[in-house]
Coordinates of N, CA and C in Angstrom, one line a residue:
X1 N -91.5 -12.1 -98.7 CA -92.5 -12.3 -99.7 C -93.8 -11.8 -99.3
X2 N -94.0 -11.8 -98.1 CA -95.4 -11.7 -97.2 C -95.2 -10.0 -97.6
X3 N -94.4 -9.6 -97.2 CA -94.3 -7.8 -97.4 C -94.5 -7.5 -98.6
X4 N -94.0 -8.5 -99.9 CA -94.2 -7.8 -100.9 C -95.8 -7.5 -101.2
X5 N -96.3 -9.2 -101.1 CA -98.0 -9.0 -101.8 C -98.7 -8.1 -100.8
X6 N -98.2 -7.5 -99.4 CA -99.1 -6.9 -98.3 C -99.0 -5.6 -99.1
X7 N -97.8 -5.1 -99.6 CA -97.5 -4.2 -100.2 C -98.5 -3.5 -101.5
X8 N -98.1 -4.9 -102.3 CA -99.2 -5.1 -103.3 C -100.6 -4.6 -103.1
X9 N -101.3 -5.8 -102.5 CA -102.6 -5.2 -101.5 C -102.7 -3.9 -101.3
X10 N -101.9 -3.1 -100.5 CA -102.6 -1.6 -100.3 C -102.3 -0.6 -101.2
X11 N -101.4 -0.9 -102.1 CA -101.1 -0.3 -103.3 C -102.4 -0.7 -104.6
X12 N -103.0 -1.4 -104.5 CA -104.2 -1.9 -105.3 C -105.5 -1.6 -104.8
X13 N -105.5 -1.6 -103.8 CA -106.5 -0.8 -102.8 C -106.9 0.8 -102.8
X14 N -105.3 1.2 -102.4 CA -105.8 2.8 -103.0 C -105.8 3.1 -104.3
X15 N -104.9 2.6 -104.7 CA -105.5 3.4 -106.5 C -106.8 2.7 -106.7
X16 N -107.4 2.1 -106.2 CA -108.8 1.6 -106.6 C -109.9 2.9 -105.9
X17 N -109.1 2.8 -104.7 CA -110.4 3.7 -103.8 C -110.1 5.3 -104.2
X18 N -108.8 5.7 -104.8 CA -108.8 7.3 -105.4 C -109.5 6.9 -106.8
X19 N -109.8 6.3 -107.5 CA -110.3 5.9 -108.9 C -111.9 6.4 -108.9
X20 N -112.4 5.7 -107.2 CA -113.7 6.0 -107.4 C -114.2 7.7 -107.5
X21 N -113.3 8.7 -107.5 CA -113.7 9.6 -107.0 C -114.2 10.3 -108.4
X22 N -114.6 10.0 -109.5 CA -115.0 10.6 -111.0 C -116.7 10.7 -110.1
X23 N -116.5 12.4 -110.8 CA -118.2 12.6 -110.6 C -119.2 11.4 -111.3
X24 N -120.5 11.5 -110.2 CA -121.9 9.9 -111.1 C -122.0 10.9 -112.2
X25 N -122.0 12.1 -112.5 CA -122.7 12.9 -113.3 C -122.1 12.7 -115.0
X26 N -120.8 13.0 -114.8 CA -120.1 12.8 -115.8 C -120.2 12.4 -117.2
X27 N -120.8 11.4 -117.3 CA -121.5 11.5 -118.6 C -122.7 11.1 -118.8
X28 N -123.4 12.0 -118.0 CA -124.8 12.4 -117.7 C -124.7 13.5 -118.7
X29 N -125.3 13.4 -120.1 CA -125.6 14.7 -120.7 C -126.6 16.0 -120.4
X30 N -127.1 15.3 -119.7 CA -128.4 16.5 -118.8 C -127.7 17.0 -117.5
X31 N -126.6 16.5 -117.3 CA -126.2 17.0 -116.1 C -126.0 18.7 -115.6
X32 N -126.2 19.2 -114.2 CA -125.8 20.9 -114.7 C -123.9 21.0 -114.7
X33 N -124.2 21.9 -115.3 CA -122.5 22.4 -115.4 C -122.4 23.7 -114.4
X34 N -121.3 24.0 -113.8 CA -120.8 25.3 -113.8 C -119.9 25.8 -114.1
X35 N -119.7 26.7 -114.9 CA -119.0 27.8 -115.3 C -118.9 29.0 -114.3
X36 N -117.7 29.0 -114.0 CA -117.1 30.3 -113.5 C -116.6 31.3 -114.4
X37 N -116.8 32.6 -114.3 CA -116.4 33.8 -114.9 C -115.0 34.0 -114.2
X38 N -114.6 34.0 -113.5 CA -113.1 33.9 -112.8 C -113.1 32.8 -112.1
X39 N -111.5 32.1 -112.3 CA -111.4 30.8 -110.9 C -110.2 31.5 -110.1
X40 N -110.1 32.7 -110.2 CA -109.1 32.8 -109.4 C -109.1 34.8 -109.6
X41 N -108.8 34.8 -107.8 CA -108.9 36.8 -107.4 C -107.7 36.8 -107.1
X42 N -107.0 38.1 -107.3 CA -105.5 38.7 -106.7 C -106.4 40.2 -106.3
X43 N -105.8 39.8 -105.0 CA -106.1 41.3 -104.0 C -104.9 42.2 -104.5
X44 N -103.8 41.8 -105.4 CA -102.9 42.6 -105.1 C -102.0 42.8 -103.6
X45 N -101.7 43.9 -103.7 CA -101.1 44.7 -102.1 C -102.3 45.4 -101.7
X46 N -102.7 44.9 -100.2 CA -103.8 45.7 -99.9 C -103.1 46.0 -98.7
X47 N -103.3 46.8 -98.0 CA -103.5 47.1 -96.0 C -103.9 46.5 -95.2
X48 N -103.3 46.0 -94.4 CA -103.7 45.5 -93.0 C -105.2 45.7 -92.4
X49 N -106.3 45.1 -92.6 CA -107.0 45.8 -92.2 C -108.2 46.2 -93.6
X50 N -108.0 45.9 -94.8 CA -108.7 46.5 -95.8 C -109.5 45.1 -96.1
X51 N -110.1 45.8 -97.6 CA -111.3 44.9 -97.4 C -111.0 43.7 -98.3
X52 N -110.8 42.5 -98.1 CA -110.4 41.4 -98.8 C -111.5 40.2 -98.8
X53 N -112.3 40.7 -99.1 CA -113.3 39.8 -99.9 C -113.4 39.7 -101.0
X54 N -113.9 38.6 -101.6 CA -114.0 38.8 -103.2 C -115.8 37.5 -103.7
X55 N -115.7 38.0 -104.7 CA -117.3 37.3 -105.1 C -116.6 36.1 -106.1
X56 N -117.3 35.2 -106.5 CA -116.4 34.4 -107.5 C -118.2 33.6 -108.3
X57 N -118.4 34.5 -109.5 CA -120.1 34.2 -110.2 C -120.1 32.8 -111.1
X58 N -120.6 32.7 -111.0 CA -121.2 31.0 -112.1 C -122.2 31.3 -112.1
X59 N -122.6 30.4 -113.1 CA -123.5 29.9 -114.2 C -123.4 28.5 -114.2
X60 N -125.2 28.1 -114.1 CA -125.1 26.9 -114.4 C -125.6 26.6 -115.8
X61 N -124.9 25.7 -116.9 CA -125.1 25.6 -118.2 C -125.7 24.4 -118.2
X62 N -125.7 23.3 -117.2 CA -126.6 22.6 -117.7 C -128.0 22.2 -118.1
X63 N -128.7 21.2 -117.7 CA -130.6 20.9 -117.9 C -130.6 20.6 -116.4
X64 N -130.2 20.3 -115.5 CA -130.2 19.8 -114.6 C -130.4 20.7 -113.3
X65 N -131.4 20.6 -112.6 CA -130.3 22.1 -110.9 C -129.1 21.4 -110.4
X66 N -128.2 22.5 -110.0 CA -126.9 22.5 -109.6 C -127.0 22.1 -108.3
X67 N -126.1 21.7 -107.4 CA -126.8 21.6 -105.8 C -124.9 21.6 -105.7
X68 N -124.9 22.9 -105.0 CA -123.1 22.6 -104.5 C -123.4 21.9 -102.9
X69 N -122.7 20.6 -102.6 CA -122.5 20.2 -101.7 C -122.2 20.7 -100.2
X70 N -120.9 21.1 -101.3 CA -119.9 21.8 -100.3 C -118.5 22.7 -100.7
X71 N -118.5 23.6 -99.5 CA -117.5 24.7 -99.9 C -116.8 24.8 -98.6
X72 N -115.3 25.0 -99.1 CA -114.3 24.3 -97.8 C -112.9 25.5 -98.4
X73 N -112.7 26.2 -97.4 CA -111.4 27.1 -97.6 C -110.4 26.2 -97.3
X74 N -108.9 26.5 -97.4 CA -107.8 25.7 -97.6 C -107.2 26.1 -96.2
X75 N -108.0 26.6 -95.4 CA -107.4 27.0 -93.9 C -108.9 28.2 -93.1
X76 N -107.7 27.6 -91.9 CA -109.4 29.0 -91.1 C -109.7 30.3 -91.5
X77 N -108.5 30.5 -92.3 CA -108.7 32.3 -92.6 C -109.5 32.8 -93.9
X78 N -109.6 31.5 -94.2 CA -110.3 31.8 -95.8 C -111.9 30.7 -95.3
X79 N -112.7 32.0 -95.7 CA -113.8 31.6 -95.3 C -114.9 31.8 -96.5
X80 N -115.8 30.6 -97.4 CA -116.3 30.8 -98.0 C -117.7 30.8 -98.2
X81 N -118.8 31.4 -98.8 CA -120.4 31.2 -98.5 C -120.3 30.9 -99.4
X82 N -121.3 29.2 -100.0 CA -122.1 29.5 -101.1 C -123.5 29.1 -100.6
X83 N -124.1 29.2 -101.9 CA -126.0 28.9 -101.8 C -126.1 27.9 -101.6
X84 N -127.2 28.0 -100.4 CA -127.8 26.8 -100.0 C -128.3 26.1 -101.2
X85 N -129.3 26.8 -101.9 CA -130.7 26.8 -102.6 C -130.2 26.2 -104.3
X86 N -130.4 25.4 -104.6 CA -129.9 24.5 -106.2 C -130.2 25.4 -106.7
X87 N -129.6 26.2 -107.6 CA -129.3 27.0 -109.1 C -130.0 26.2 -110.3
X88 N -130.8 26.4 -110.8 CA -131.6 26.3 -111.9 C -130.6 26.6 -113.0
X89 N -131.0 25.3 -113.9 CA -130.3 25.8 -115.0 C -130.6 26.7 -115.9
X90 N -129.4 27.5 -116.3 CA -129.4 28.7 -116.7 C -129.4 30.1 -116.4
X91 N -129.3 29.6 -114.8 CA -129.6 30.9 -113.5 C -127.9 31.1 -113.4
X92 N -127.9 32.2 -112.1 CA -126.7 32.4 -112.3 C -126.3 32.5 -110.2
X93 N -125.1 32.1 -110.0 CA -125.1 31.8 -108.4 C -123.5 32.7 -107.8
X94 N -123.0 32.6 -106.8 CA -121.7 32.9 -106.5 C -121.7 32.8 -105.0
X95 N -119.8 32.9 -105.3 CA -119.7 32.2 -103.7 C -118.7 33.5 -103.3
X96 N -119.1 34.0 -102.3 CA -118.3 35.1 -101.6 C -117.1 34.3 -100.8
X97 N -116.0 35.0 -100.6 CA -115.0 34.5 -100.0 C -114.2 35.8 -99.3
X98 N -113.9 35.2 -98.0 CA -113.8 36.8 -96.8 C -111.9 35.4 -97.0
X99 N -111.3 36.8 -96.8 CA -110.1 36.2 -96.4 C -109.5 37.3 -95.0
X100 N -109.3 36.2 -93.9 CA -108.5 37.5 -92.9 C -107.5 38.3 -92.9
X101 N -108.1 39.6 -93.2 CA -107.3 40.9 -93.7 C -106.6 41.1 -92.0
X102 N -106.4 40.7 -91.2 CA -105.4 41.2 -89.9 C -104.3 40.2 -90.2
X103 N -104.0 39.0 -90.8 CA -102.6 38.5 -91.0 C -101.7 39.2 -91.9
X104 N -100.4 39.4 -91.5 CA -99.7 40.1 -92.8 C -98.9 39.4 -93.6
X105 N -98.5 39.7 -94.7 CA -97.8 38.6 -95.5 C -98.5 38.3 -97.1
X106 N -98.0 36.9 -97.8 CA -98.7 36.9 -98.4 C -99.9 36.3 -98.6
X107 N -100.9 35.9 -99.5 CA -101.7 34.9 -99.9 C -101.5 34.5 -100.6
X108 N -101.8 32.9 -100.5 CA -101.9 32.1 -101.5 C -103.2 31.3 -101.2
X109 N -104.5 31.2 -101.4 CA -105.5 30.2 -100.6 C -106.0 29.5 -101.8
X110 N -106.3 28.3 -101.2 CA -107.8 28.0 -102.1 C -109.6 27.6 -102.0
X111 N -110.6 27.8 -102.3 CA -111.8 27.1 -101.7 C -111.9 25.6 -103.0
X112 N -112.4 24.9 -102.0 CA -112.4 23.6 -103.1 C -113.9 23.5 -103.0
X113 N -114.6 23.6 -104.2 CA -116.2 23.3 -104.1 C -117.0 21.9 -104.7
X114 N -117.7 21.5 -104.0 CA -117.9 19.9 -104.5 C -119.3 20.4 -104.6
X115 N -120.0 19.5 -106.0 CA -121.3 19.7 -106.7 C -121.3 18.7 -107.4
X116 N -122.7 18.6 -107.5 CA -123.6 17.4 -108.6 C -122.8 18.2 -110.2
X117 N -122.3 18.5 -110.6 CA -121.9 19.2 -111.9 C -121.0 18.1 -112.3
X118 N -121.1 18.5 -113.8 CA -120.1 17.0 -114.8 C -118.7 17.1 -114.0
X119 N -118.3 18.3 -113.5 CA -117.2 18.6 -113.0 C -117.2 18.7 -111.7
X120 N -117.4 17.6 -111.0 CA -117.9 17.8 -109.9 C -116.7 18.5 -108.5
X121 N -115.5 19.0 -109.0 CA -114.8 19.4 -107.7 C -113.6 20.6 -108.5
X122 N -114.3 21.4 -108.0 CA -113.3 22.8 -108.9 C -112.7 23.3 -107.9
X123 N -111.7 24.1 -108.2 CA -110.9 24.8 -107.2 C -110.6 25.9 -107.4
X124 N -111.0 27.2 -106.7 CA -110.9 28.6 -106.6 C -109.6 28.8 -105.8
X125 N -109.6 30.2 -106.8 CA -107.8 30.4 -105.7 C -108.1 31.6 -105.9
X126 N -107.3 32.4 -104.6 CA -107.3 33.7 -104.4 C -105.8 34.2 -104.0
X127 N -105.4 35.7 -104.1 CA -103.8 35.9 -103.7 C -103.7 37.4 -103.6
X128 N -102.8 37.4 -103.2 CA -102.2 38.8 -102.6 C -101.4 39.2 -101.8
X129 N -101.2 39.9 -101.1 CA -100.0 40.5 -100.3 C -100.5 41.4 -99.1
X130 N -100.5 40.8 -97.8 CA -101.2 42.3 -96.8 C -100.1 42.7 -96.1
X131 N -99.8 44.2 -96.4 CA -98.6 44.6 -95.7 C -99.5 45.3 -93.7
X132 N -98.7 45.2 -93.5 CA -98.6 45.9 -91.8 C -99.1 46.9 -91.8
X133 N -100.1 47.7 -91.2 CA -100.7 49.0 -91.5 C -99.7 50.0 -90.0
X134 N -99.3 50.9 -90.6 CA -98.2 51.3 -89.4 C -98.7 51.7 -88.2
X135 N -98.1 51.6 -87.2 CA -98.4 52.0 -86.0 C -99.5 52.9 -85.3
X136 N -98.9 54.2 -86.3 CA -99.7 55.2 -86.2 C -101.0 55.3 -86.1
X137 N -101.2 54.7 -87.3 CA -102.6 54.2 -87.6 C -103.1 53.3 -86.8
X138 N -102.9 52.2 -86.7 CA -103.1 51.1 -85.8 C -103.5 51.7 -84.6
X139 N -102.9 52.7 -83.5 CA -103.1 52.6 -82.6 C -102.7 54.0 -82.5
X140 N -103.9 55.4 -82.9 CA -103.9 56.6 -82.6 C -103.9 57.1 -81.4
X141 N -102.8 58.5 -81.5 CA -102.7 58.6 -80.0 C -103.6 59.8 -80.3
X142 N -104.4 60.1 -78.8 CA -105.1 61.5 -78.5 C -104.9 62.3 -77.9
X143 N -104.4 63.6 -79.0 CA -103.5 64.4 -79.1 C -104.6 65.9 -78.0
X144 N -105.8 65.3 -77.6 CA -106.7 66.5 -77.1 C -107.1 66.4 -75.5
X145 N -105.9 65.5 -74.9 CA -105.8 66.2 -73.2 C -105.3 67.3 -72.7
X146 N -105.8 67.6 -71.8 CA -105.5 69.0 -71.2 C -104.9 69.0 -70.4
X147 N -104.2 68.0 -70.0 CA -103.1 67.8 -68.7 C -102.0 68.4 -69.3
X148 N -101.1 68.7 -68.4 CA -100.0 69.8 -68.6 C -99.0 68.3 -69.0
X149 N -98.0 68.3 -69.5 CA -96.7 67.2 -69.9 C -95.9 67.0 -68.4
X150 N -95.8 65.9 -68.0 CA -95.2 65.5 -66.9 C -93.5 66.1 -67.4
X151 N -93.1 66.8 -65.9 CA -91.4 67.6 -65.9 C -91.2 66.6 -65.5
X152 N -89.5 66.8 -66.4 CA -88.5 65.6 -65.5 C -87.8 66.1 -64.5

């Protein structure tokens, strides 16, 4: 019986403590908003080695300045900048996102960004595929010595 209500208890506890997590803003009708123009980039198939950054623009629509907290990639390879500086409403902001083009395989990432906005925790996703850049390339050989070819 002791296990059940202990049970109880931390089952009542977290859904209480995930509950708190609704933006204060929320129905704040002055609050700023952002709007993204894209929530999500596909690199496609790129190269080993090519350029896999991508910009991701907003707009803030609210009365309020915007202040993003914080900006967090979904692992070390996904690395995101945004603005220090609160976005005015009606201004326009973006968060660059470098993903490391030397792993190969696919992507799947995401940056998760927290802000004073009615919406206060959005989540950007990016994807693609980086194949192997072949050898050749990788690691040119130089074809302009003057040494004679070693005889067997």
């Amino acid at each position: 019986m002791k296990l059940f209500f202990s049970t109880l208890a931390l089952v009542s506890f977290t859904t209480f403590t995930f509950a708190q997590t609704a933006s204060p803003n929320s129905e704040n009708t002055n609050a700023p908003e952002i709007i993204f123009e894209k929530m999500t980039h596909d690199f496609g198939n790129v190269m080993q080695g090519d350029n896999t950054e991508c910009v991701f623009k907003f707009k803030n629509t609210g009365k309020e300045p915007l202040i993003i907290s914080n900006c967090a990639g979904s692992c070390g390879c996904t690395v995101p900048q945004c603005p220090k500086e609160p976005i005015l409403p009606g201004k326009m902001g973006e968060i660059k996102v470098r993903y490391d083009n030397m792993r190969v395989g696919p992507i799947s990432k995401s940056v998760m960004v927290v802000s004073n906005a009615k919406t206060a925790n959005i989540t950007l996703t990016i994807s693609g595929n980086i194949a192997a850049k072949p050898i050749e390339q990788a690691f040119p050989v130089n074809n302009t010595s003057k040494e004679a070819p070693i005889a067997n």
